[in-house]
Amino acid sequence: MLLLNKDDIKKVFTMKDAIEADKEAYRIFSEGKAEVPLRTNMASEKNGSMLFMPGYVSELGCAGMKIVSVFPDNAKIGKPVTPATVLLMDDSTGEVVSILDGTYITRVRTGAASGAAVDLLAVENAEIGALIGTGGQAPAQLEAMLAARKLKEVRVYSRNKEKREKFAQEMNEELKSYGAVIKAVESSDEAITDADVILLATTSETPVINGDLVKKGALVSGVGSYMPNMHEIDEKTLKKASKIFFDSKDAVLAEAGCIITPLKKGVISESDFSGDIGEVVMGTKAGRESDDEIIVFKSVGIGVQDVVTAKRIYDKAVEKNIGTEWK
């Protein structure tokens, strides 16, 4: 069994690798070539959620299980808010061949979900990005949009001024190879005005953007809200959207409040849904058809992403002799 921690993974796997892995996962999912049961979500009595996300991809000869939790109070004690572990299994023997740092994989593959959406659905000449939220998922979201488009500027907003300014300062240094200016701004409105790419990574129960300010041609990707009480995407944006894509329609309609609630209210209907993004990868659904389309992508995460990402990391680690053998 190969043990792979965060540092091991970073040695062999880039954000561009992660974006390609997510696109592969979406394609496999939409082709019906993966078994991906809806995840099990159990509430902890200690103010947290514990989630179990299985998946099987026969095409790659592997299955996997991610155990991931969301415990907001962990931030107070210096622990990850979303700790996770991924188990990778060989489908020919049923053995667990690798245990991977699922906290890092979650960050990378969730960032790569937006990266895949940007790659497939954003305008080609995108120059301005906006990121709402500076939590644990934010660095990967930021890097993903930079890896998918050559942006000149990304505006970052979160409610805590000190935190967003520190984040922008750190990201300007960490991601300087991409050549974009990372700028902390005073409001969500300032962040999204004239932005070509808008990424939302919050667990807010109220919308964090004003759809009136979403310009023609913008892509809005929401990856933060994963429960029925969470509503980071506003109704105006959904009504203005030319297309609405999902990672998995079934998963989104089971979990994401910012789609469930407006659907129940009749603000949008299922006829407004364009399909799953994997269908765009396959070429069976059109993605962006004009530079004026506003496109929304909503993701809650599907198990096949973790399985495909873990398998691609494992293969590279074996090839480069990275990791620790547990015998």
XYZ file of C-alpha atoms in Angstrom:
327
model
C 0.000 0.000 0.000
C 1.356 3.406 -0.992
C 0.906 6.287 1.440
C 0.824 9.705 -0.237
C 0.785 12.902 1.792
C 0.320 16.472 0.577
C 4.002 17.029 -0.191
C 4.176 13.774 -2.151
C 1.164 14.768 -4.253
C 2.520 18.248 -4.982
C 5.721 16.705 -6.337
C 3.875 14.790 -9.062
C 0.565 16.558 -9.725
C -0.115 20.094 -10.993
C -3.325 22.111 -11.184
C -3.388 21.572 -14.947
C -3.165 17.827 -14.271
C -6.084 18.181 -11.859
C -8.195 20.053 -14.426
C -7.607 17.308 -16.980
C -8.450 14.669 -14.354
C -11.744 16.425 -13.557
C -12.617 16.679 -17.254
C -11.892 12.967 -17.584
C -14.058 12.263 -14.540
C -16.939 14.326 -15.902
C -16.723 12.532 -19.249
C -16.719 9.096 -17.594
C -19.655 10.090 -15.384
C -21.740 11.416 -18.285
C -21.000 8.331 -20.364
C -22.471 6.246 -17.565
C -19.207 4.394 -17.090
C -18.921 4.998 -13.363
C -20.880 3.914 -10.345
C -21.300 7.004 -8.174
C -23.900 6.637 -5.415
C -25.072 9.882 -3.832
C -22.837 10.604 -0.893
C -23.907 9.861 2.646
C -23.958 12.936 4.864
C -24.197 12.466 8.610
C -24.479 15.372 11.016
C -22.188 15.390 14.000
C -23.437 16.530 17.378
C -20.216 18.585 17.548
C -21.247 21.121 14.849
C -20.041 19.333 11.778
C -20.913 17.083 8.854
C -19.278 13.738 8.011
C -19.530 12.663 4.389
C -18.765 9.356 2.675
C -18.268 9.475 -1.089
C -17.758 6.153 -2.915
C -17.119 5.616 -6.596
C -16.127 2.884 -9.050
C -14.515 3.424 -12.459
C -14.080 0.141 -14.288
C -12.400 1.917 -17.215
C -9.482 2.761 -14.912
C -9.604 -0.505 -12.973
C -10.188 1.132 -9.626
C -12.683 2.095 -6.978
C -12.359 4.558 -4.160
C -13.878 6.098 -1.095
C -13.359 9.591 0.216
C -14.164 10.254 3.837
C -14.490 14.012 4.220
C -15.845 16.162 7.011
C -16.849 19.802 7.326
C -16.172 21.108 10.827
C -16.148 24.948 10.850
C -14.916 25.111 14.441
C -11.665 23.383 13.458
C -10.344 26.752 12.314
C -10.314 27.870 15.960
C -7.897 25.089 16.905
C -5.668 25.252 13.863
C -7.034 22.179 12.129
C -8.417 21.887 8.572
C -12.092 22.761 8.285
C -12.554 19.975 5.717
C -10.273 17.087 6.744
C -10.394 14.137 4.370
C -8.799 10.834 3.444
C -9.044 8.964 0.129
C -8.791 5.185 -0.173
C -7.915 3.838 -3.639
C -8.736 0.209 -4.469
C -7.662 -2.146 -7.233
C -10.832 -3.630 -8.755
C -9.058 -6.857 -9.737
C -8.125 -7.803 -6.155
C -10.286 -5.570 -3.954
C -7.176 -4.414 -2.119
C -6.582 -0.850 -1.005
C -3.466 0.094 -2.986
C -3.102 3.643 -1.714
C -4.172 5.994 1.059
C -3.944 9.624 0.016
C -4.241 13.002 1.713
C -7.876 13.656 0.909
C -7.818 17.172 2.360
C -5.379 18.248 -0.337
C -7.096 16.190 -3.049
C -10.425 17.812 -2.152
C -8.952 21.277 -2.469
C -7.226 20.522 -5.762
C -10.044 18.642 -7.466
C -12.679 21.150 -6.295
C -10.546 23.991 -7.575
C -10.092 22.001 -10.759
C -13.885 21.697 -11.085
C -14.029 25.453 -11.590
C -10.894 25.203 -13.702
C -12.616 22.713 -15.980
C -15.654 25.003 -16.207
C -13.428 27.970 -17.056
C -11.547 25.914 -19.645
C -14.769 24.717 -21.290
C -17.205 27.605 -20.762
C -15.434 30.939 -20.221
C -14.787 33.410 -23.025
C -11.417 32.756 -24.651
C -10.172 36.308 -24.130
C -11.072 36.507 -20.429
C -8.947 39.074 -18.599
C -10.674 39.805 -15.266
C -11.495 37.258 -12.588
C -13.368 37.525 -9.302
C -13.161 35.217 -6.300
C -15.690 35.453 -3.468
C -14.485 33.646 -0.360
C -10.986 33.247 1.083
C -11.368 30.034 3.063
C -9.521 26.763 2.667
C -10.822 26.204 -0.854
C -9.864 29.662 -2.133
C -6.194 29.094 -3.122
C -7.097 26.175 -5.371
C -10.015 28.060 -6.920
C -7.734 30.980 -7.651
C -4.981 28.848 -9.151
C -7.506 26.920 -11.252
C -8.878 30.022 -12.961
C -5.315 31.216 -13.617
C -4.331 27.827 -15.031
C -7.339 27.795 -17.373
C -7.186 31.383 -18.693
C -4.399 33.974 -18.901
C -6.034 36.560 -16.662
C -4.543 39.983 -16.005
C -6.296 40.626 -12.690
C -8.272 38.720 -10.081
C -10.282 40.626 -7.480
C -10.791 38.881 -4.168
C -13.475 39.597 -1.608
C -14.483 38.121 1.740
C -16.180 39.748 4.699
C -13.031 39.905 6.828
C -10.858 42.726 5.480
C -7.680 41.592 7.220
C -8.113 38.044 5.951
C -8.770 39.007 2.317
C -5.825 41.404 2.252
C -3.514 38.772 3.725
C -4.827 36.230 1.226
C -4.176 38.536 -1.730
C -0.675 39.293 -0.492
C 0.176 35.612 -0.063
C -1.344 34.576 -3.392
C 0.506 37.309 -5.289
C 3.708 35.678 -4.110
C 2.667 32.024 -4.323
C 1.073 32.277 -7.785
C 3.308 34.948 -9.318
C 4.357 32.606 -12.129
C 0.887 33.048 -13.667
C 1.480 36.783 -14.136
C -1.867 38.045 -12.796
C -2.355 40.760 -10.174
C -4.339 39.489 -7.173
C -6.208 42.383 -5.606
C -8.287 42.512 -2.412
C -11.371 44.701 -2.845
C -13.916 46.275 -0.515
C -17.110 44.575 -1.724
C -18.524 41.736 -3.769
C -19.970 44.342 -6.144
C -16.503 45.741 -6.809
C -15.134 42.250 -7.355
C -17.659 41.102 -9.957
C -18.204 44.321 -11.934
C -16.897 43.677 -15.473
C -15.459 40.294 -14.409
C -15.257 37.617 -17.099
C -14.926 34.759 -14.598
C -16.652 34.742 -11.192
C -15.882 31.931 -8.756
C -17.869 31.488 -5.539
C -16.406 29.441 -2.705
C -18.553 30.146 0.347
C -21.038 28.339 2.553
C -23.231 31.435 2.806
C -26.936 31.048 3.465
C -27.600 34.275 1.546
C -26.434 35.222 -1.974
C -22.916 36.657 -2.161
C -23.272 38.337 -5.584
C -25.732 40.739 -7.224
C -26.851 39.399 -10.596
C -27.526 42.907 -11.867
C -23.748 43.392 -12.008
C -22.912 40.129 -13.802
C -21.899 41.238 -17.273
C -22.722 39.624 -20.598
C -20.301 36.821 -21.373
C -19.462 36.069 -17.746
C -19.036 32.583 -16.335
C -20.253 32.099 -12.751
C -19.014 28.959 -10.999
C -20.439 28.092 -7.583
C -18.633 25.383 -5.629
C -19.199 26.389 -2.022
C -22.844 25.710 -1.187
C -23.468 22.012 -0.671
C -26.563 21.910 1.553
C -30.216 22.975 1.043
C -29.867 25.970 3.390
C -26.920 27.454 1.431
C -27.548 30.031 -1.326
C -24.346 31.668 -2.596
C -25.675 32.148 -6.181
C -28.450 34.749 -6.392
C -31.721 34.317 -8.291
C -31.065 37.250 -10.642
C -27.966 35.537 -11.996
C -29.858 32.296 -12.584
C -32.643 34.136 -14.421
C -30.125 35.990 -16.626
C -28.153 32.848 -17.455
C -28.238 31.568 -21.024
C -27.069 28.159 -19.839
C -26.913 26.373 -16.475
C -24.593 23.380 -16.220
C -23.924 20.983 -13.326
C -21.312 18.432 -12.388
C -24.277 16.150 -11.661
C -27.856 17.372 -11.927
C -29.076 14.667 -9.537
C -26.448 15.532 -6.939
C -27.095 19.267 -7.202
C -30.861 18.846 -6.896
C -30.331 16.681 -3.824
C -28.058 19.114 -2.038
C -27.557 22.662 -3.350
C -29.931 25.245 -1.926
C -29.049 27.909 -4.489
C -30.617 25.692 -7.160
C -33.216 23.800 -5.088
C -34.865 26.908 -3.595
C -35.373 28.958 -6.796
C -36.580 25.789 -8.534
C -39.220 25.251 -5.834
C -40.224 28.927 -5.995
C -40.647 28.768 -9.760
C -37.939 31.372 -10.381
C -36.276 28.824 -12.673
C -37.487 25.529 -14.109
C -35.768 22.350 -15.211
C -36.183 23.521 -18.808
C -33.544 26.148 -17.974
C -30.987 23.436 -17.220
C -28.486 22.755 -19.996
C -27.119 19.463 -18.689
C -24.013 18.094 -17.028
C -20.609 19.467 -17.932
C -19.436 15.990 -18.890
C -21.752 16.226 -21.888
C -19.780 19.269 -23.017
C -16.552 17.273 -22.669
C -18.135 14.493 -24.742
C -19.331 16.958 -27.379
C -22.976 15.909 -27.065
C -24.002 19.283 -25.577
C -22.892 22.697 -26.771
C -20.915 24.778 -24.314
C -20.418 28.464 -24.972
C -21.911 29.495 -28.326
C -21.364 33.254 -28.137
C -19.313 35.780 -26.194
C -22.531 37.320 -24.834
C -23.853 34.244 -23.023
C -23.923 34.279 -19.234
C -23.211 30.720 -18.132
C -23.633 29.277 -14.633
C -21.842 26.144 -13.450
C -22.936 24.609 -10.146
C -20.891 21.867 -8.529
C -21.347 19.944 -5.309
C -18.713 17.334 -6.071
C -19.115 13.737 -7.226
C -17.193 10.687 -6.075
C -15.798 9.913 -9.516
C -13.694 13.100 -9.338
C -11.898 11.790 -6.279
C -11.411 8.326 -7.759
C -10.032 9.578 -11.084
C -7.843 12.210 -9.403
C -6.513 9.698 -6.875
C -5.766 7.173 -9.638
C -3.910 9.735 -11.751
C -1.894 10.850 -8.705
C -1.145 7.238 -7.770
C 0.022 6.382 -11.289
C 2.396 9.362 -11.370
C 3.698 8.597 -7.874
C 4.448 4.985 -8.803
C 6.148 6.104 -12.006
C 8.363 8.569 -10.116
C 8.867 6.390 -7.037
C 7.247 8.930 -4.701
C 5.509 8.061 -1.426
C 5.894 5.635 1.460
C 5.264 1.901 1.156
C 3.242 0.390 3.987
C 3.779 -3.349 4.140
